[in-house]
Coordinates of C-alpha atoms and ligand atoms in Angstrom, one line a residue:
X1 CA -22.9 -37.4 2.3
X2 CA -21.0 -34.5 3.6
X3 CA -20.7 -31.7 1.0
X4 CA -18.3 -28.7 1.1
X5 CA -19.3 -25.8 -1.1
X6 CA -16.3 -24.2 -2.7
X7 CA -16.1 -20.9 -4.5
X8 CA -13.7 -21.2 -7.4
X9 CA -11.9 -18.1 -8.7
X10 CA -9.4 -19.1 -11.3
X11 CA -8.7 -15.5 -12.1
X12 CA -6.1 -14.6 -14.8
X13 CA -3.4 -16.3 -16.8
X14 CA -2.1 -19.6 -15.5
X15 CA -4.5 -19.2 -12.6
X16 CA -7.0 -20.9 -14.8
X17 CA -4.7 -23.7 -15.8
X18 CA -3.6 -24.6 -12.3
X19 CA -7.1 -24.2 -10.7
X20 CA -8.5 -26.7 -13.2
X21 CA -5.7 -29.1 -12.3
X22 CA -6.1 -28.7 -8.6
X23 CA -9.9 -29.1 -8.8
X24 CA -9.6 -32.3 -10.8
X25 CA -7.4 -33.8 -8.0
X26 CA -9.7 -32.5 -5.2
X27 CA -12.8 -33.9 -6.8
X28 CA -11.0 -37.3 -7.3
X29 CA -9.9 -37.5 -3.7
X30 CA -13.3 -36.5 -2.5
X31 CA -14.9 -39.3 -4.5
X32 CA -12.5 -41.8 -2.9
X33 CA -12.9 -40.5 0.6
X34 CA -16.7 -40.3 0.9
X35 CA -17.4 -36.6 0.9
X36 CA -18.5 -34.3 -1.9
X37 CA -17.1 -31.0 -3.2
X38 CA -19.6 -28.6 -4.9
X39 CA -17.8 -26.0 -6.9
X40 CA -19.2 -22.7 -8.0
X41 CA -17.0 -20.8 -10.5
X42 CA -16.8 -17.0 -10.6
X43 CA -15.2 -15.4 -13.6
X44 CA -13.8 -12.5 -11.6
X45 CA -10.6 -11.4 -13.2
X46 CA -9.0 -8.7 -15.3
X47 CA -11.1 -9.8 -18.3
X48 CA -14.1 -9.3 -16.1
X49 CA -12.8 -5.8 -15.2
X50 CA -12.4 -5.0 -18.9
X51 CA -16.1 -5.9 -19.4
X52 CA -17.6 -4.4 -16.3
X53 CA -15.2 -1.9 -14.8
X54 CA -14.9 -4.0 -11.6
X55 CA -12.8 -7.0 -10.6
X56 CA -15.8 -8.5 -8.9
X57 CA -19.4 -7.3 -8.5
X58 CA -20.3 -4.8 -5.8
X59 CA -21.8 -7.6 -3.7
X60 CA -18.9 -10.0 -4.4
X61 CA -17.8 -10.3 -0.8
X62 CA -21.3 -11.0 0.3
X63 CA -21.7 -13.7 -2.4
X64 CA -18.5 -15.4 -1.2
X65 CA -19.4 -15.3 2.4
X66 CA -21.8 -18.2 2.1
X67 CA -19.1 -20.7 0.9
X68 CA -17.1 -23.1 3.1
X69 CA -13.8 -22.1 1.4
X70 CA -12.4 -20.3 -1.7
X71 CA -9.9 -21.7 -4.1
X72 CA -8.2 -19.0 -6.1
X73 CA -5.7 -19.3 -9.0
X74 CA -4.0 -16.0 -9.6
X75 CA -4.9 -12.4 -10.2
X76 CA -3.2 -10.0 -12.6
X77 CA -2.8 -9.0 -16.2
X78 CA -0.7 -5.9 -16.1
X79 CA -0.8 -5.3 -19.8
X80 CA -4.6 -4.7 -19.5
X81 CA -5.1 -3.6 -15.9
X82 CA -2.5 -2.1 -13.5
X83 CA -1.6 -4.6 -10.7
X84 CA -2.4 -1.9 -8.1
X85 CA -6.0 -1.9 -9.4
X86 CA -6.5 -5.6 -10.0
X87 CA -5.1 -6.8 -6.7
X88 CA -6.9 -4.1 -4.7
X89 CA -10.1 -5.0 -6.4
X90 CA -10.1 -8.8 -5.8
X91 CA -7.4 -10.6 -3.8
X92 CA -6.6 -8.1 -1.1
X93 CA -10.2 -7.1 -0.3
X94 CA -11.1 -10.8 0.2
X95 CA -8.1 -11.3 2.6
X96 CA -9.1 -8.2 4.6
X97 CA -12.9 -8.5 4.5
X98 CA -12.8 -12.2 5.7
X99 CA -10.2 -11.4 8.3
X100 CA -7.9 -14.0 6.8
X101 CA -5.1 -12.7 9.0
X102 CA -2.8 -15.7 8.9
X103 CA -1.2 -16.4 5.6
X104 CA 0.4 -19.8 5.9
X105 CA 3.2 -20.9 3.5
X106 CA 5.0 -24.3 3.9
X107 CA 8.5 -24.5 2.5
X108 CA 10.1 -27.9 2.4
X109 CA 11.8 -30.1 -0.2
X110 CA 9.4 -32.7 -1.6
X111 CA 10.9 -36.1 -2.4
X112 CA 13.0 -36.0 -5.6
X113 CA 13.5 -32.2 -5.3
X114 CA 16.9 -30.8 -5.0
X115 CA 16.4 -27.0 -4.9
X116 CA 19.3 -24.6 -5.3
X117 CA 20.8 -25.1 -1.9
X118 CA 23.2 -27.7 -0.5
X119 CA 20.7 -28.4 2.3
X120 CA 19.3 -31.9 2.0
X121 CA 16.2 -31.3 3.9
X122 CA 14.4 -28.5 5.7
X123 CA 10.8 -28.0 6.9
X124 CA 9.8 -24.4 7.4
X125 CA 6.3 -23.0 8.0
X126 CA 6.1 -19.3 7.4
X127 CA 3.2 -17.4 8.9
X128 CA 2.7 -14.0 7.3
X129 CA 0.4 -11.3 8.8
X130 CA -2.1 -10.8 6.0
X131 CA -4.4 -7.9 6.8
X132 CA -2.4 -4.9 8.1
X133 CA 1.2 -3.8 8.5
X134 CA 3.0 -2.4 5.5
X135 CA 0.1 -3.4 3.2
X136 CA -2.7 -1.9 5.2
X137 CA -3.4 0.5 2.3
X138 CA -3.2 3.7 4.5
X139 CA -1.7 6.6 2.7
X140 CA -2.0 9.0 -0.1
X141 CA -0.4 11.2 -2.7
X142 CA -0.4 15.0 -2.8
X143 CA 0.8 17.6 -5.3
X144 CA 0.8 15.0 -8.0
X145 CA 3.0 15.7 -11.0
X146 CA 4.7 18.7 -9.3
X147 CA 8.2 18.7 -8.2
X148 CA 7.1 18.8 -4.6
X149 CA 5.0 15.7 -5.0
X150 CA 4.7 13.4 -1.9
X151 CA 3.7 9.8 -1.5
X152 CA 2.9 8.5 1.9
X153 CA 2.3 4.8 2.7
X154 CA 1.8 4.3 6.4
X155 CA 2.3 0.9 8.0
X156 CA -0.4 0.0 10.5
X157 CA 0.4 -2.2 13.5
X158 CA -2.4 -2.7 16.0
X159 CA -2.0 -4.6 19.2
X160 CA -4.9 -6.8 18.3
X161 CA -3.4 -7.6 14.8
X162 CA 0.2 -8.2 16.1
X163 CA -0.9 -10.3 19.1
X164 CA -3.1 -12.6 17.1
X165 CA -0.6 -13.4 14.4
X166 CA 2.3 -13.9 16.9
X167 CA 0.0 -16.1 19.0
X168 CA -0.9 -18.1 15.9
X169 CA 2.9 -18.5 15.3
X170 CA 3.4 -19.8 18.8
X171 CA 0.5 -22.2 18.4
X172 CA 1.9 -23.6 15.2
X173 CA 5.3 -24.0 16.7
X174 CA 3.8 -25.8 19.7
X175 CA 2.3 -28.3 17.2
X176 CA 5.6 -28.8 15.4
X177 CA 9.2 -28.6 16.6
X178 CA 8.6 -25.9 19.2
X179 CA 10.9 -23.3 17.6
X180 CA 9.6 -19.9 16.6
X181 CA 11.5 -17.3 14.7
X182 CA 9.9 -13.8 15.1
X183 CA 10.9 -11.5 12.2
X184 CA 11.8 -8.0 13.2
X185 CA 13.8 -4.9 12.1
X186 CA 13.7 -3.1 15.4
X187 CA 17.2 -1.8 15.0
X188 CA 15.9 0.5 12.2
X189 CA 12.1 0.7 12.7
X190 CA 11.9 2.0 16.2
X191 CA 8.1 2.1 16.6
X192 CA 6.4 -0.7 14.8
X193 CA 9.1 -3.4 15.2
X194 CA 9.9 -2.5 18.8
X195 CA 6.2 -3.0 19.4
X196 CA 6.4 -6.3 17.5
X197 CA 9.3 -7.4 19.7
X198 CA 7.6 -6.4 22.9
X199 CA 4.5 -8.4 22.0
X200 CA 6.7 -11.4 21.0
X201 CA 8.3 -11.3 24.5
X202 CA 4.9 -10.9 26.3
X203 CA 3.5 -13.9 24.6
X204 CA 6.7 -15.9 25.1
X205 CA 5.8 -16.0 28.8
X206 CA 2.6 -18.0 27.9
X207 CA 4.5 -20.5 25.8
X208 CA 7.5 -21.6 27.9
X209 CA 7.6 -24.8 25.9
X210 CA 8.4 -22.9 22.7
X211 CA 11.9 -21.5 22.1
X212 CA 11.4 -18.1 20.4
X213 CA 14.2 -16.1 18.8
X214 CA 13.8 -12.6 17.2
X215 CA 15.8 -12.2 14.0
X216 CA 16.2 -9.1 11.9
X217 CA 14.7 -9.7 8.6
X218 CA 17.9 -9.3 6.7
X219 CA 19.7 -11.8 8.9
X220 CA 16.8 -14.2 8.6
X221 CA 16.9 -14.0 4.8
X222 CA 20.6 -15.0 5.0
X223 CA 19.8 -17.8 7.4
X224 CA 17.1 -19.2 5.2
X225 CA 19.8 -19.7 2.5
X226 CA 22.7 -20.7 4.8
X227 CA 21.0 -22.9 7.4
X228 CA 17.3 -23.5 6.5
X229 CA 17.3 -26.7 8.5
X230 CA 17.7 -24.6 11.7
X231 CA 14.3 -23.0 11.2
X232 CA 10.9 -24.3 12.1
X233 CA 8.0 -21.8 12.3
X234 CA 8.6 -18.2 11.1
X235 CA 6.2 -15.4 12.0
X236 CA 6.4 -12.1 10.1
X237 CA 4.7 -8.9 9.2
X238 CA 2.9 -8.6 5.8
X239 CA 5.8 -7.1 3.8
X240 CA 8.6 -9.1 5.4
X241 CA 6.5 -12.3 5.1
X242 CA 5.8 -11.6 1.5
X243 CA 9.5 -11.3 0.6
X244 CA 10.7 -14.2 2.8
X245 CA 8.1 -16.5 1.3
X246 CA 9.3 -15.9 -2.2
X247 CA 12.7 -16.8 -0.9
X248 CA 11.2 -19.8 0.7
X249 CA 9.6 -20.7 -2.7
X250 CA 13.0 -20.4 -4.3
X251 CA 14.8 -22.7 -1.9
X252 CA 12.1 -25.3 -2.2
X253 CA 12.6 -25.5 -6.0
X254 CA 10.6 -22.6 -7.3
X255 CA 7.3 -20.9 -7.2
X256 CA 5.7 -23.9 -8.9
X257 CA 5.9 -25.6 -5.5
X258 CA 4.9 -22.8 -3.1
X259 CA 1.4 -23.3 -1.7
X260 CA -0.5 -20.9 0.6
X261 CA -3.5 -20.6 2.7
X262 CA -5.2 -17.4 3.8
X263 CA -6.8 -18.5 7.1
X264 CA -9.5 -17.0 9.2
X265 CA -8.6 -18.9 12.4
X266 CA -11.8 -17.9 14.1
X267 CA -13.8 -19.3 11.2
X268 CA -16.1 -16.3 11.1
X269 CA -15.8 -16.2 7.3
X270 CA -14.4 -18.5 4.6
X271 CA -10.6 -19.0 4.2
X272 CA -8.9 -18.8 0.8
X273 CA -6.4 -21.1 -0.7
X274 CA -4.0 -20.1 -3.6
X275 CA -0.6 -20.8 -4.9
X276 CA 2.0 -18.1 -4.1
X277 CA 2.8 -17.7 -7.8
X278 CA 1.3 -15.0 -10.0
X279 CA -0.7 -15.2 -13.3
X280 CA 2.3 -15.5 -15.7
X281 CA 0.3 -14.3 -18.7
X282 CA 3.1 -15.2 -21.1
X283 CA 2.7 -18.9 -20.4
X284 CA -1.0 -19.0 -19.9
X285 CA -3.1 -21.6 -21.7
X286 CA 0.0 -23.4 -23.0
X287 CA -0.3 -26.4 -20.7
X288 CA 3.2 -25.7 -19.2
X289 CA 2.4 -24.2 -15.8
X290 CA 3.3 -26.3 -12.9
X291 CA 0.1 -27.1 -11.0
X292 CA 1.9 -28.6 -7.9
X293 CA 1.5 -25.4 -5.8
X294 CA -2.2 -25.1 -6.6
X295 CA -2.7 -28.8 -5.8
X296 CA -0.8 -28.5 -2.5
X297 CA -2.9 -25.4 -1.7
X298 CA -5.9 -27.6 -2.4
X299 CA -4.6 -30.1 0.2
X300 CA -4.3 -27.3 2.7
X301 CA -8.0 -26.5 1.9
X302 CA -9.1 -30.0 2.7
X303 CA -7.2 -29.9 5.9
X304 CA -9.0 -26.7 6.9
X305 CA -12.3 -28.3 6.0
X306 CA -11.6 -31.2 8.4
X307 CA -10.8 -33.7 5.7
X308 CA -7.3 -34.6 7.1
X309 CA -7.2 -38.1 5.6
X310 CA -7.9 -36.7 2.1
X311 CA -5.4 -33.9 2.5
X312 CA -2.7 -36.4 3.5
X313 CA -3.7 -38.5 0.5
X314 CA -3.1 -35.6 -1.8
X315 CA 0.2 -34.8 -0.3
X316 CA 1.3 -38.4 -0.6
X317 CA 0.2 -38.4 -4.3
X318 CA 2.2 -35.2 -4.9
X319 CA 5.2 -36.7 -3.3
X320 CA 4.9 -39.9 -5.2
X321 CA 4.9 -37.9 -8.4
X322 CA 7.9 -35.8 -7.5
X323 CA 9.8 -38.8 -6.3
X324 CA 9.5 -40.2 -9.8
X325 CA 10.9 -36.8 -11.1
X326 CA 7.5 -35.7 -12.4
X327 CA 7.2 -31.9 -12.4
X328 CA 10.6 -31.5 -10.7
X329 CA 12.5 -30.1 -13.7
X330 CA 11.2 -26.8 -15.0
X331 CA 9.7 -27.1 -18.5
X332 CA 10.0 -30.9 -18.7
X333 CA 6.4 -31.9 -18.0
X334 CA 3.1 -30.4 -19.1
X335 CA 0.4 -29.3 -16.7
X336 CA -1.6 -32.3 -18.0
X337 CA 1.1 -34.8 -17.4
X338 CA 1.8 -33.6 -13.9
X339 CA -1.9 -33.6 -13.0
X340 CA -2.4 -37.1 -14.3
X341 CA 0.6 -38.3 -12.4
X342 CA -0.9 -37.0 -9.2
X343 CA -4.3 -38.4 -10.0
X344 CA -2.8 -41.8 -10.7
X345 CA -0.9 -41.8 -7.4
X346 CA -4.1 -41.1 -5.4
X347 CA -4.7 -44.3 -3.5
Ligands
IPM401 C1 1.5 -12.8 -2.6 C2 1.5 -11.8 -3.7 C3 0.5 -10.7 -3.3 C4 0.9 -10.2 -1.9 C5 0.5 -9.5 -4.3 C6 0.1 -10.0 -5.7 C7 -0.4 -8.4 -3.8 O1 2.7 -11.3 -4.0 O2 0.5 -13.4 -2.3 O3 2.6 -13.0 -2.0 O4 2.0 -9.5 -1.8 O5 0.2 -10.4 -1.0
MN402 MN1 4.3 -12.3 -2.8

């Protein structure tokens, strides 16, 4: 039997609750579909940091490299470890070391979901650059604590990095409704975003079948609220994509439904799948976190692993549950109830 080996990193807070739920669904669908999932759990988290002084062991990246994929819950426990330390010690190094340059986030209304907008339906795929740009980590602070203190955080846009993410956007658009929104801010950012626009135009020549429009990020944020049905694939830099995908989560009914995949399209290293939401320590372990985003992320993992039928089954089961109103009203159903409903709907 075909076996996929998965590294499980539940992380902190509700990351543990939702990873357990997603894993139960994934194991069940594997059993029904004739393949096996072998999970190896790693306790890397802020609690691990408190014990060892590191978010993951020194050879953590090398350990993960041997897996077919990584399923991650959430990272962060700001009362104990500053977010700037925990994220730069676990999540962000994995995205960068494994060249997971495409962060893919689907935003659509599941059956039974209303969302806060008047729009009855929309189906947006946001592609966020995931390794460089505004979150490259280049910068520094000098004269700390003095009144002439300076902090510099330099955005890094490389031709290779921009080309590959925009190309990925074109490819996704080609496989969908053939419309690409390229997110810019070249009216204010006259180097990086003018460069981004130029590359968008250069690649457009290779994809005459895709209609590409460049939108300034502020205008696109408004469009996502006012006319989300007019959007198909969005491609954005790291920071812009980060912000727009929280907006995407909001319009699809909340972070409990926002799934994401950190993809290494060249498959030179494992890809990582995680819900967009954070660790929400205040509600951790109370059986109230919505596991839908984690389960959906698990479906994206199956798709990446080549298990398309099983992935579609999971998505059908999620939809069957939301159609019955399960998990759709914040606070109404427990993590356990929602997970059971999805499990029962797997056929
Ligand atoms: C996300 C998160 C992370 C990001 C944070 C926690 C560093 O907000 O996945 O969107 O911005 O990449
Ligand atoms: Mn974010």
